XYZ file of C-alpha atoms in Angstrom:
602
model
C -20.727 -25.979 15.919
C -19.790 -29.195 14.249
C -17.193 -29.446 11.552
C -19.906 -29.881 8.970
C -21.482 -26.662 10.090
C -18.253 -24.735 10.146
C -18.329 -22.341 7.026
C -14.626 -22.849 6.468
C -12.413 -25.946 6.187
C -9.144 -25.990 8.106
C -5.776 -26.755 6.624
C -6.612 -26.738 2.860
C -3.621 -24.436 2.189
C -1.553 -25.595 5.092
C -1.509 -25.001 8.908
C -3.568 -22.050 9.985
C -5.566 -21.647 6.855
C -9.389 -21.528 6.492
C -11.008 -22.088 3.097
C -14.554 -21.436 2.188
C -16.816 -24.498 1.957
C -19.290 -22.688 -0.365
C -18.771 -19.807 -2.793
C -19.952 -16.338 -1.800
C -19.883 -13.603 -4.369
C -17.232 -10.865 -4.102
C -19.830 -8.327 -3.364
C -21.628 -10.208 -0.578
C -18.248 -11.223 0.961
C -17.069 -7.546 0.835
C -20.243 -6.415 2.644
C -19.529 -8.976 5.376
C -15.852 -8.150 5.731
C -16.654 -4.436 5.851
C -19.145 -4.963 8.740
C -16.584 -7.234 10.495
C -13.684 -4.744 10.264
C -15.984 -1.891 11.364
C -16.936 -3.917 14.469
C -13.379 -4.587 15.225
C -12.011 -1.057 14.959
C -12.029 0.997 18.181
C -13.665 4.445 17.733
C -15.240 3.666 14.407
C -18.889 4.647 14.124
C -21.481 1.946 14.805
C -24.227 4.312 13.491
C -26.423 2.284 11.138
C -27.545 5.397 9.363
C -24.010 6.070 8.291
C -22.970 2.455 7.710
C -25.944 1.830 5.499
C -24.868 4.501 3.084
C -22.097 2.209 1.824
C -22.888 0.452 -1.485
C -20.561 -2.145 -3.147
C -20.720 -2.854 -6.913
C -18.416 -4.739 -9.356
C -17.557 -8.231 -10.463
C -19.132 -11.139 -8.624
C -16.095 -13.377 -9.044
C -12.506 -12.895 -8.086
C -10.192 -11.152 -10.491
C -6.806 -11.862 -8.828
C -4.775 -15.156 -8.923
C -4.717 -17.086 -5.608
C -7.068 -17.675 -2.702
C -6.519 -14.424 -0.740
C -9.482 -12.143 -0.537
C -7.279 -9.055 -0.956
C -9.780 -7.221 -3.079
C -12.640 -7.507 -0.501
C -10.425 -6.423 2.214
C -9.087 -3.410 0.359
C -12.591 -2.407 -0.780
C -13.782 -2.612 2.857
C -10.892 -0.401 4.095
C -11.794 2.118 1.300
C -15.421 2.048 2.374
C -14.385 2.952 5.940
C -12.411 5.896 4.578
C -15.542 7.015 2.763
C -17.659 6.686 5.901
C -15.193 8.857 7.949
C -15.060 11.321 5.113
C -18.941 11.540 5.230
C -18.771 12.184 8.946
C -16.100 14.998 8.476
C -18.208 16.496 5.793
C -21.163 16.673 8.237
C -18.869 18.301 10.904
C -17.823 20.821 8.268
C -21.447 21.765 7.396
C -21.985 19.610 4.416
C -24.125 16.836 5.796
C -26.125 15.086 3.112
C -28.437 12.093 4.163
C -28.814 11.215 0.527
C -25.049 10.798 -0.031
C -23.931 7.263 -0.740
C -20.447 5.954 -0.436
C -19.951 3.758 -3.453
C -17.086 1.288 -3.793
C -16.474 -0.674 -6.981
C -14.631 -3.863 -5.935
C -13.182 -4.304 -9.404
C -11.769 -0.802 -9.135
C -10.318 -1.861 -5.796
C -8.587 -4.740 -7.589
C -7.105 -2.352 -10.176
C -6.095 0.034 -7.345
C -3.952 -2.842 -5.857
C -2.042 -2.642 -9.144
C -1.742 1.116 -9.110
C 1.878 1.050 -9.837
C 1.118 -0.355 -13.342
C -2.350 0.975 -14.047
C -1.685 4.195 -15.954
C -1.203 5.789 -19.377
C 1.503 8.305 -20.307
C 1.215 10.007 -23.718
C -1.652 7.565 -24.536
C 0.534 4.395 -23.854
C 0.205 1.971 -20.942
C 3.128 1.367 -18.599
C 3.507 -2.097 -19.941
C 3.796 -0.784 -23.542
C 6.295 1.902 -22.544
C 8.370 -0.755 -20.770
C 8.310 -3.115 -23.782
C 9.530 -0.304 -26.008
C 12.173 0.600 -23.420
C 11.020 4.199 -23.332
C 10.655 4.705 -19.536
C 14.360 5.538 -18.921
C 14.184 8.591 -21.169
C 10.808 9.828 -19.623
C 11.462 9.413 -15.906
C 13.994 10.972 -13.495
C 16.279 8.196 -12.254
C 15.839 7.376 -8.651
C 16.833 3.669 -8.907
C 20.597 4.087 -8.985
C 20.805 0.846 -11.021
C 19.655 -1.355 -8.125
C 18.125 -3.885 -10.512
C 20.457 -3.146 -13.490
C 21.609 -6.744 -13.826
C 19.889 -10.083 -13.520
C 21.685 -10.918 -10.353
C 20.566 -7.599 -8.770
C 16.975 -8.189 -9.793
C 16.717 -11.753 -8.650
C 18.437 -11.024 -5.369
C 14.921 -10.113 -4.219
C 13.131 -13.502 -4.428
C 12.053 -16.643 -2.603
C 14.549 -19.549 -2.606
C 14.754 -23.127 -1.236
C 16.868 -23.846 1.821
C 18.652 -26.931 3.125
C 15.705 -27.327 5.492
C 13.198 -29.627 3.751
C 10.123 -27.798 2.329
C 11.141 -24.532 3.999
C 11.842 -21.559 1.738
C 13.396 -18.163 2.448
C 12.796 -14.604 1.164
C 15.909 -12.771 0.324
C 15.633 -9.040 -0.278
C 18.258 -6.687 -1.735
C 16.698 -3.506 -0.218
C 17.742 -1.554 -3.359
C 21.355 -1.900 -2.211
C 21.974 -5.445 -3.493
C 25.803 -6.012 -3.468
C 26.345 -6.244 0.368
C 23.624 -8.798 0.729
C 25.004 -10.988 -2.194
C 28.490 -10.755 -0.870
C 27.247 -11.998 2.610
C 26.167 -15.193 0.756
C 29.430 -15.538 -1.032
C 27.891 -14.379 -4.364
C 29.921 -12.017 -6.543
C 27.479 -9.211 -7.670
C 29.436 -9.073 -10.946
C 29.613 -12.826 -11.473
C 30.500 -13.363 -15.185
C 28.171 -15.310 -17.457
C 24.976 -14.682 -15.535
C 23.274 -12.752 -18.236
C 19.596 -13.769 -17.906
C 17.093 -13.694 -15.081
C 16.749 -17.469 -15.119
C 20.448 -17.980 -14.727
C 20.635 -15.545 -11.870
C 17.674 -17.198 -10.074
C 19.270 -20.639 -10.477
C 22.612 -19.386 -9.190
C 21.126 -17.785 -6.098
C 18.862 -20.785 -5.489
C 21.982 -23.111 -5.490
C 23.759 -20.966 -2.928
C 20.637 -20.617 -0.692
C 19.994 -24.329 -0.718
C 23.447 -24.927 1.019
C 22.094 -23.092 4.125
C 19.344 -23.969 6.521
C 16.490 -21.394 6.920
C 17.820 -20.478 10.394
C 21.374 -19.899 9.083
C 19.990 -17.473 6.436
C 17.882 -15.707 8.986
C 20.845 -15.320 11.405
C 23.094 -14.103 8.560
C 20.634 -11.409 7.601
C 20.097 -10.382 11.223
C 23.720 -9.928 11.856
C 24.307 -8.181 8.535
C 21.336 -5.849 8.986
C 19.720 -7.081 5.800
C 16.037 -7.746 5.023
C 14.591 -11.140 4.691
C 12.277 -13.657 6.232
C 11.639 -17.439 6.617
C 8.487 -18.323 4.741
C 6.188 -19.178 7.549
C 2.808 -20.864 7.375
C 0.036 -18.729 8.762
C 0.054 -20.886 11.846
C 3.782 -20.670 12.120
C 3.680 -16.884 12.132
C 0.694 -16.820 14.547
C 2.547 -19.001 17.071
C 5.747 -16.955 16.928
C 6.512 -14.102 19.488
C 6.323 -11.625 16.615
C 2.948 -12.888 15.460
C 1.518 -12.759 18.972
C 2.745 -9.234 19.519
C 1.179 -7.994 16.347
C -2.076 -9.846 16.872
C -2.586 -7.783 20.130
C -3.324 -4.782 17.984
C -6.319 -3.949 15.762
C -5.693 -3.692 12.065
C -6.591 -0.064 12.058
C -4.533 1.042 15.114
C -5.203 4.555 16.427
C -3.850 5.446 19.811
C -4.781 8.663 21.650
C -1.728 9.980 23.330
C -3.272 10.552 26.750
C 0.050 10.641 28.493
C 1.056 13.884 26.701
C -0.150 17.360 27.488
C -3.708 17.707 26.353
C -4.451 20.193 23.583
C -7.752 21.653 22.786
C -9.966 20.357 19.998
C -8.996 21.610 16.483
C -12.246 22.224 14.775
C -12.487 21.841 11.031
C -13.482 25.118 9.362
C -16.819 25.042 7.573
C -16.593 24.286 3.918
C -18.148 26.294 1.131
C -21.138 24.697 -0.550
C -20.013 22.885 -3.711
C -21.760 25.402 -6.027
C -20.354 28.527 -4.273
C -17.853 29.018 -7.032
C -20.327 30.831 -9.359
C -21.488 29.963 -12.728
C -22.273 26.420 -11.507
C -18.600 25.584 -11.146
C -17.887 23.314 -8.200
C -15.396 24.659 -5.664
C -13.130 22.508 -3.554
C -15.251 21.153 -0.721
C -13.452 17.845 -0.171
C -13.557 16.604 3.333
C -9.818 17.148 4.140
C -9.465 20.559 2.423
C -6.994 22.699 4.509
C -5.395 19.745 6.376
C -1.658 19.908 6.078
C 0.436 16.748 5.716
C 4.092 16.108 5.736
C 4.977 12.763 4.323
C 8.508 11.345 4.709
C 8.289 7.967 2.964
C 9.578 5.675 0.208
C 8.248 3.211 -2.363
C 4.562 2.254 -2.012
C 2.824 1.936 1.376
C 3.779 5.273 2.942
C 3.251 7.234 -0.262
C -0.127 5.565 -0.734
C -1.196 7.013 2.631
C -0.317 10.475 1.417
C -2.097 9.946 -1.957
C -5.330 8.941 -0.370
C -5.241 11.873 1.988
C -4.507 14.194 -0.985
C -7.488 12.737 -2.873
C -9.691 13.644 0.055
C -8.367 17.216 -0.072
C -5.297 17.293 2.047
C -2.348 19.588 1.179
C 0.462 16.993 1.112
C 4.183 17.770 0.927
C 6.186 14.654 0.241
C 9.831 14.727 1.325
C 12.324 12.365 -0.356
C 15.950 11.835 0.642
C 18.124 12.422 -2.616
C 20.600 9.668 -1.550
C 18.000 6.943 -1.021
C 16.877 4.949 -4.142
C 13.168 4.483 -5.065
C 11.282 2.952 -7.997
C 11.200 5.243 -10.918
C 7.682 4.280 -12.264
C 6.041 5.176 -8.904
C 6.629 8.818 -9.589
C 3.853 8.511 -12.132
C 1.083 7.573 -9.692
C 1.854 7.919 -5.972
C 2.679 11.669 -6.032
C -0.768 12.568 -7.301
C -2.094 15.693 -5.665
C 1.224 16.394 -3.754
C 4.100 18.732 -3.784
C 7.445 16.949 -3.568
C 10.812 18.100 -2.319
C 14.173 16.582 -1.822
C 15.782 17.156 1.637
C 18.852 15.345 2.923
C 18.347 14.857 6.660
C 22.050 14.346 7.158
C 22.391 18.038 6.482
C 21.543 20.397 9.317
C 20.021 22.957 7.097
C 17.676 20.454 5.435
C 16.683 19.132 8.878
C 15.666 22.612 9.861
C 13.663 23.010 6.681
C 11.747 19.857 7.475
C 11.156 20.939 11.035
C 9.608 24.112 9.832
C 7.197 22.062 7.704
C 6.409 19.684 10.435
C 5.585 22.435 12.919
C 2.781 23.624 10.523
C 1.453 20.144 9.888
C -1.596 18.439 11.086
C -0.424 14.997 10.040
C 3.140 13.553 9.880
C 3.476 10.263 7.917
C 6.782 8.410 8.072
C 7.734 5.078 6.723
C 10.826 4.228 8.530
C 10.929 1.394 11.136
C 9.934 2.313 14.623
C 12.595 4.201 16.601
C 14.718 5.129 13.482
C 13.573 8.747 13.388
C 13.622 9.284 17.091
C 17.432 9.136 17.234
C 19.573 12.226 17.070
C 20.048 14.253 14.989
C 16.545 13.671 13.431
C 14.521 13.961 16.553
C 11.286 13.143 14.634
C 9.929 10.366 16.784
C 6.420 10.375 18.354
C 7.598 11.900 21.604
C 9.459 14.648 19.881
C 6.322 15.733 17.944
C 4.086 15.417 20.964
C 6.341 17.879 22.660
C 6.159 20.216 19.621
C 2.256 19.864 19.674
C 2.222 20.890 23.351
C 4.324 23.929 22.579
C 2.190 25.081 19.750
C -1.148 24.154 21.451
C -2.433 22.063 18.628
C -2.408 18.325 18.445
C -0.608 16.265 15.829
C -1.469 12.998 14.120
C 1.640 10.829 13.814
C 1.301 8.030 11.271
C 3.980 5.237 11.336
C 4.058 2.676 8.528
C 6.312 -0.270 8.993
C 6.733 -3.959 8.207
C 6.229 -5.689 11.564
C 4.164 -3.192 13.556
C 4.836 -1.023 16.657
C 6.299 -3.533 19.074
C 7.656 -7.105 19.422
C 11.283 -8.057 19.005
C 11.174 -7.684 15.197
C 9.581 -4.211 15.192
C 12.830 -2.406 14.526
C 13.935 -4.821 11.827
C 13.719 -3.523 8.301
C 11.247 -5.035 5.872
C 9.443 -4.634 2.626
C 6.288 -5.953 0.988
C 7.886 -9.200 -0.105
C 9.275 -9.849 3.362
C 5.844 -9.201 4.930
C 4.328 -11.577 2.395
C 6.667 -14.357 3.448
C 6.613 -13.696 7.162
C 2.870 -13.629 7.431
C 2.198 -16.840 5.473
C 0.693 -15.152 2.472
C 3.372 -16.438 0.106
C 2.979 -20.038 1.549
C -0.742 -20.035 0.955
C -0.324 -18.600 -2.637
C 2.220 -21.334 -3.471
C -0.086 -24.059 -2.106
C -3.077 -22.713 -4.016
C -1.069 -22.704 -7.242
C -0.197 -26.347 -6.723
C 3.672 -25.913 -6.530
C 5.780 -28.715 -5.177
C 8.089 -28.954 -2.240
C 6.494 -26.154 -0.225
C 7.395 -23.683 -2.849
C 6.117 -20.229 -1.933
C 5.033 -17.496 -4.285
C 4.421 -13.792 -3.670
C 0.724 -12.715 -3.911
C 0.370 -11.351 -7.421
C 0.354 -7.582 -6.652
C 1.910 -5.339 -3.902
C -1.144 -6.131 -1.836
C 0.330 -5.687 1.630
C 1.960 -2.379 0.552
C -1.370 -1.001 -0.856
C -3.561 -2.278 1.926
C -1.258 -0.939 4.666
C -1.327 2.433 2.833
C -5.167 2.531 2.926
C -5.220 1.331 6.565
C -2.768 4.278 7.476
C -5.002 6.742 5.709
C -8.077 5.518 7.494
C -6.279 5.739 10.718
C -5.208 9.239 10.045
C -8.731 10.285 9.084
C -10.147 8.735 12.181
C -7.600 10.571 14.305
C -8.372 13.913 12.641
C -12.009 13.439 13.209
C -11.392 12.689 16.953
C -8.935 15.617 17.210
C -11.687 17.909 16.064
C -14.132 16.449 18.615
C -12.028 15.842 21.598
C -8.594 17.407 20.999
C -5.264 15.812 21.781
C -2.708 14.072 19.685
C -2.770 10.604 18.168
C -0.335 7.970 16.914
C -1.351 5.634 14.089
C 0.414 2.435 13.189
C 0.059 0.647 9.936
C 1.798 -2.677 9.359
C 2.558 -4.620 6.140
C 2.497 -7.945 7.977
C -0.781 -7.012 9.726
C -2.416 -6.177 6.399
C -1.610 -9.835 5.350
C -2.482 -11.647 8.516
C -5.921 -9.905 8.618
C -6.722 -11.236 5.131
C -5.494 -14.675 6.120
C -7.609 -14.878 9.220
C -10.432 -17.300 10.012
C -13.066 -14.667 10.012
C -12.187 -13.459 6.543
C -11.434 -16.889 4.986
C -9.799 -17.966 1.812
C -11.266 -18.879 -1.559
C -11.651 -22.688 -2.070
C -9.402 -24.405 -4.607
C -12.282 -24.633 -7.241
C -12.726 -20.890 -7.026
C -8.970 -20.254 -7.525
C -9.056 -22.759 -10.576
C -12.057 -20.940 -12.102
C -10.187 -17.558 -11.891
C -7.211 -19.143 -13.524
C -9.262 -20.524 -16.398
C -10.963 -17.153 -16.970
C -7.765 -15.071 -17.116
C -5.173 -17.613 -18.225
C -2.552 -16.390 -15.771
C 0.913 -17.696 -16.682
C 2.912 -19.844 -14.296
C 3.981 -17.910 -11.204
C 7.004 -19.146 -9.296
C 9.016 -18.351 -6.195
C 11.833 -16.356 -7.941
C 9.439 -13.998 -9.719
C 9.819 -10.371 -8.601
C 6.612 -8.325 -7.899
C 7.298 -6.422 -11.148
C 7.061 -9.707 -13.013
C 3.778 -10.622 -11.337
C 2.381 -7.170 -11.985
C 2.972 -7.610 -15.737
C 1.323 -11.112 -15.675
C -1.786 -9.756 -13.977
C -1.993 -6.675 -16.300
C -1.860 -9.009 -19.374
C -4.588 -11.149 -17.968
C -6.847 -8.282 -17.247
C -6.334 -6.487 -20.587
C -7.067 -9.735 -22.444
C -10.351 -10.428 -20.615
C -13.678 -8.526 -20.949
C -15.182 -6.588 -19.402
C -11.948 -5.733 -17.509
C -10.139 -4.759 -20.717
C -12.775 -2.217 -21.496
C -12.597 -0.816 -17.967
C -8.811 -0.337 -18.339
C -8.979 1.672 -21.579
C -7.800 5.248 -21.025
C -11.034 6.711 -22.102
C -13.166 4.362 -19.931
C -14.008 6.933 -17.275
C -11.943 4.999 -14.614
C -9.022 7.343 -14.953
C -8.258 10.897 -14.112
C -6.434 12.610 -17.000
C -4.049 15.523 -16.788
C -3.179 16.810 -20.154
C -0.017 18.744 -19.176
C 1.877 16.634 -16.675
C 5.367 17.442 -15.357
C 6.776 14.478 -17.374
C 8.477 15.600 -20.597
C 9.045 14.095 -24.007
C 12.495 14.483 -25.579
C 11.183 17.449 -27.557
C 10.109 19.329 -24.392
C 6.465 18.587 -24.841
C 4.493 17.971 -21.574
C 2.940 14.453 -21.705
C -0.635 13.618 -21.007
C -0.869 11.475 -17.838
C -3.872 9.260 -16.925
C -3.969 7.652 -13.504
C -6.634 5.386 -11.875
C -9.093 7.677 -10.069
C -9.664 7.268 -6.350
C -11.654 4.224 -5.286
C -14.198 6.028 -3.081
C -17.053 7.796 -4.841
C -19.696 9.950 -3.322
C -23.002 9.573 -5.143
C -26.264 11.474 -4.847
C -29.302 10.375 -6.815
C -27.125 8.236 -9.062
C -24.695 11.062 -9.928
C -21.239 11.935 -8.558
C -21.462 14.684 -5.933
C -19.402 17.393 -7.473
C -16.995 19.424 -5.277
C -16.827 16.861 -2.427
C -15.922 13.711 -4.222
C -12.386 12.517 -3.741
C -10.068 13.503 -6.639
C -6.621 14.900 -7.283
C -6.348 18.485 -8.272
C -2.837 18.089 -9.721
C -1.108 15.209 -11.540
C 1.644 13.053 -10.100
C 4.998 14.774 -10.253
C 8.594 13.531 -10.041
C 10.233 13.128 -6.680
C 12.014 16.323 -5.365
C 10.085 18.398 -7.986
C 9.912 21.555 -5.997
C 12.806 23.690 -4.902
C 13.582 23.274 -1.178
C 13.535 27.143 -0.947
C 10.062 27.578 -2.273
C 8.028 24.523 -1.168
C 5.340 25.559 1.290
C 1.800 24.752 2.319
C -0.782 26.362 0.163
């Protein structure tokens, strides 16, 4: 193929980037990416009768800033979840050849912003934040980690002494030690605005080379990353190690003692409830999940499994901070409990739950939970599965993936965005000078890794029912980015990026902006532009509403909570298929909402 015939142009956004030569609609591109990802996923069905059930609808043009096709990748992953769910329904006696798996790509875009797409007591999160009402409505799990401008801007992208090379600093919700390692007083007087804080940190970072900042963080155990180009990451030993794995990475544990297949019980017909009331016939009904995670990616795995019917218990460590607002969305359909694994009694309580579980989801870096006294690594749970005679699905969500010399290094969404080259590409697409890098505009790697982990878990549950055994699933934040940056997926051309900018009037996005800043910018663009503004009204039909949530007003009144409904829809004859369609049966609740003495699988 000559350069003229190549559908993508190399290097438009820097080394290792491939931009489309001609525009393809979001819907057509998503169909292509879905088929591509299906073909690359070991064990995924290649049955055309099942794959042809998928139908994509939505906006034809991009609705997010920048060149990355995050929406199409996310929509494709959700479609895969729908296909596996359809397979499981057939296994459970509810095959329906007329069932369509419908994915609205605009809905998938909103889903990437789940953290901000909600209504509480009729008000959007943005409105509640502007009125400074959130503090009085939500239990505080943040422990003041971003309570000052310096603490907030400690997580950001900053210039280094190395020309045109930027570095991502990350406070990891425990900012003072990282700032002190740079010689910055966390209580520096006079720094009373975010702009002043960003300027101060930038001035300090610019005194160091990128390599010096990297070594300082490694020695201190802090998070951070050089902002690589996509080619720079691909050429690194870490990039090569991660590239050896498929995005949806499910490993049968053939070295462990084989356990017999665990068949799914047959489901009741959706109208068996009498009086035409649909009963719960969702595909994962009866599956028990223990989720030991924080922040976004790991909890998103559990939220998706809960929407498909799983009984999910989320365990939070009371001493580890989290984002308060995530309690409003990412605990939907779950029970939540606080257990301190430093305490022997709480470790025993967790072990009791895990021994009953079909799926264990953990969001700590590889190897962290295998150490004593936790003993919750994959090998520990494989031994447990052998003793009980029933296989386990172990889902591990991390930044860098299962192996390579950075695998055990801590990392977050922002770190993954910079390591993979996503921040470099976004900065180039926005026309910023001197190699300035910018985070993609939503927690895309977090959310996509969550969906990837859920698909892996569902694939493993399907195979456990057919063949038995136990399975380990890996989901990586960096891998979610590198897949979307790859040549086969491609990036939007500069003219497409400009057209999106002109439509939504996004404000300037810069290196120091926190993901929370970017979320607000995107929300404002969406809600000022039709038809997206109409879709985002609480009464639009795009939300699931719970009239009596666990969140309380000052007068003791339970507040109405509306959250974005699941992306996957099952449709028969143009109508939602009642009883089997993904949905949450209970609203999102605060962390550690249930008593440790009463929490139990249903």
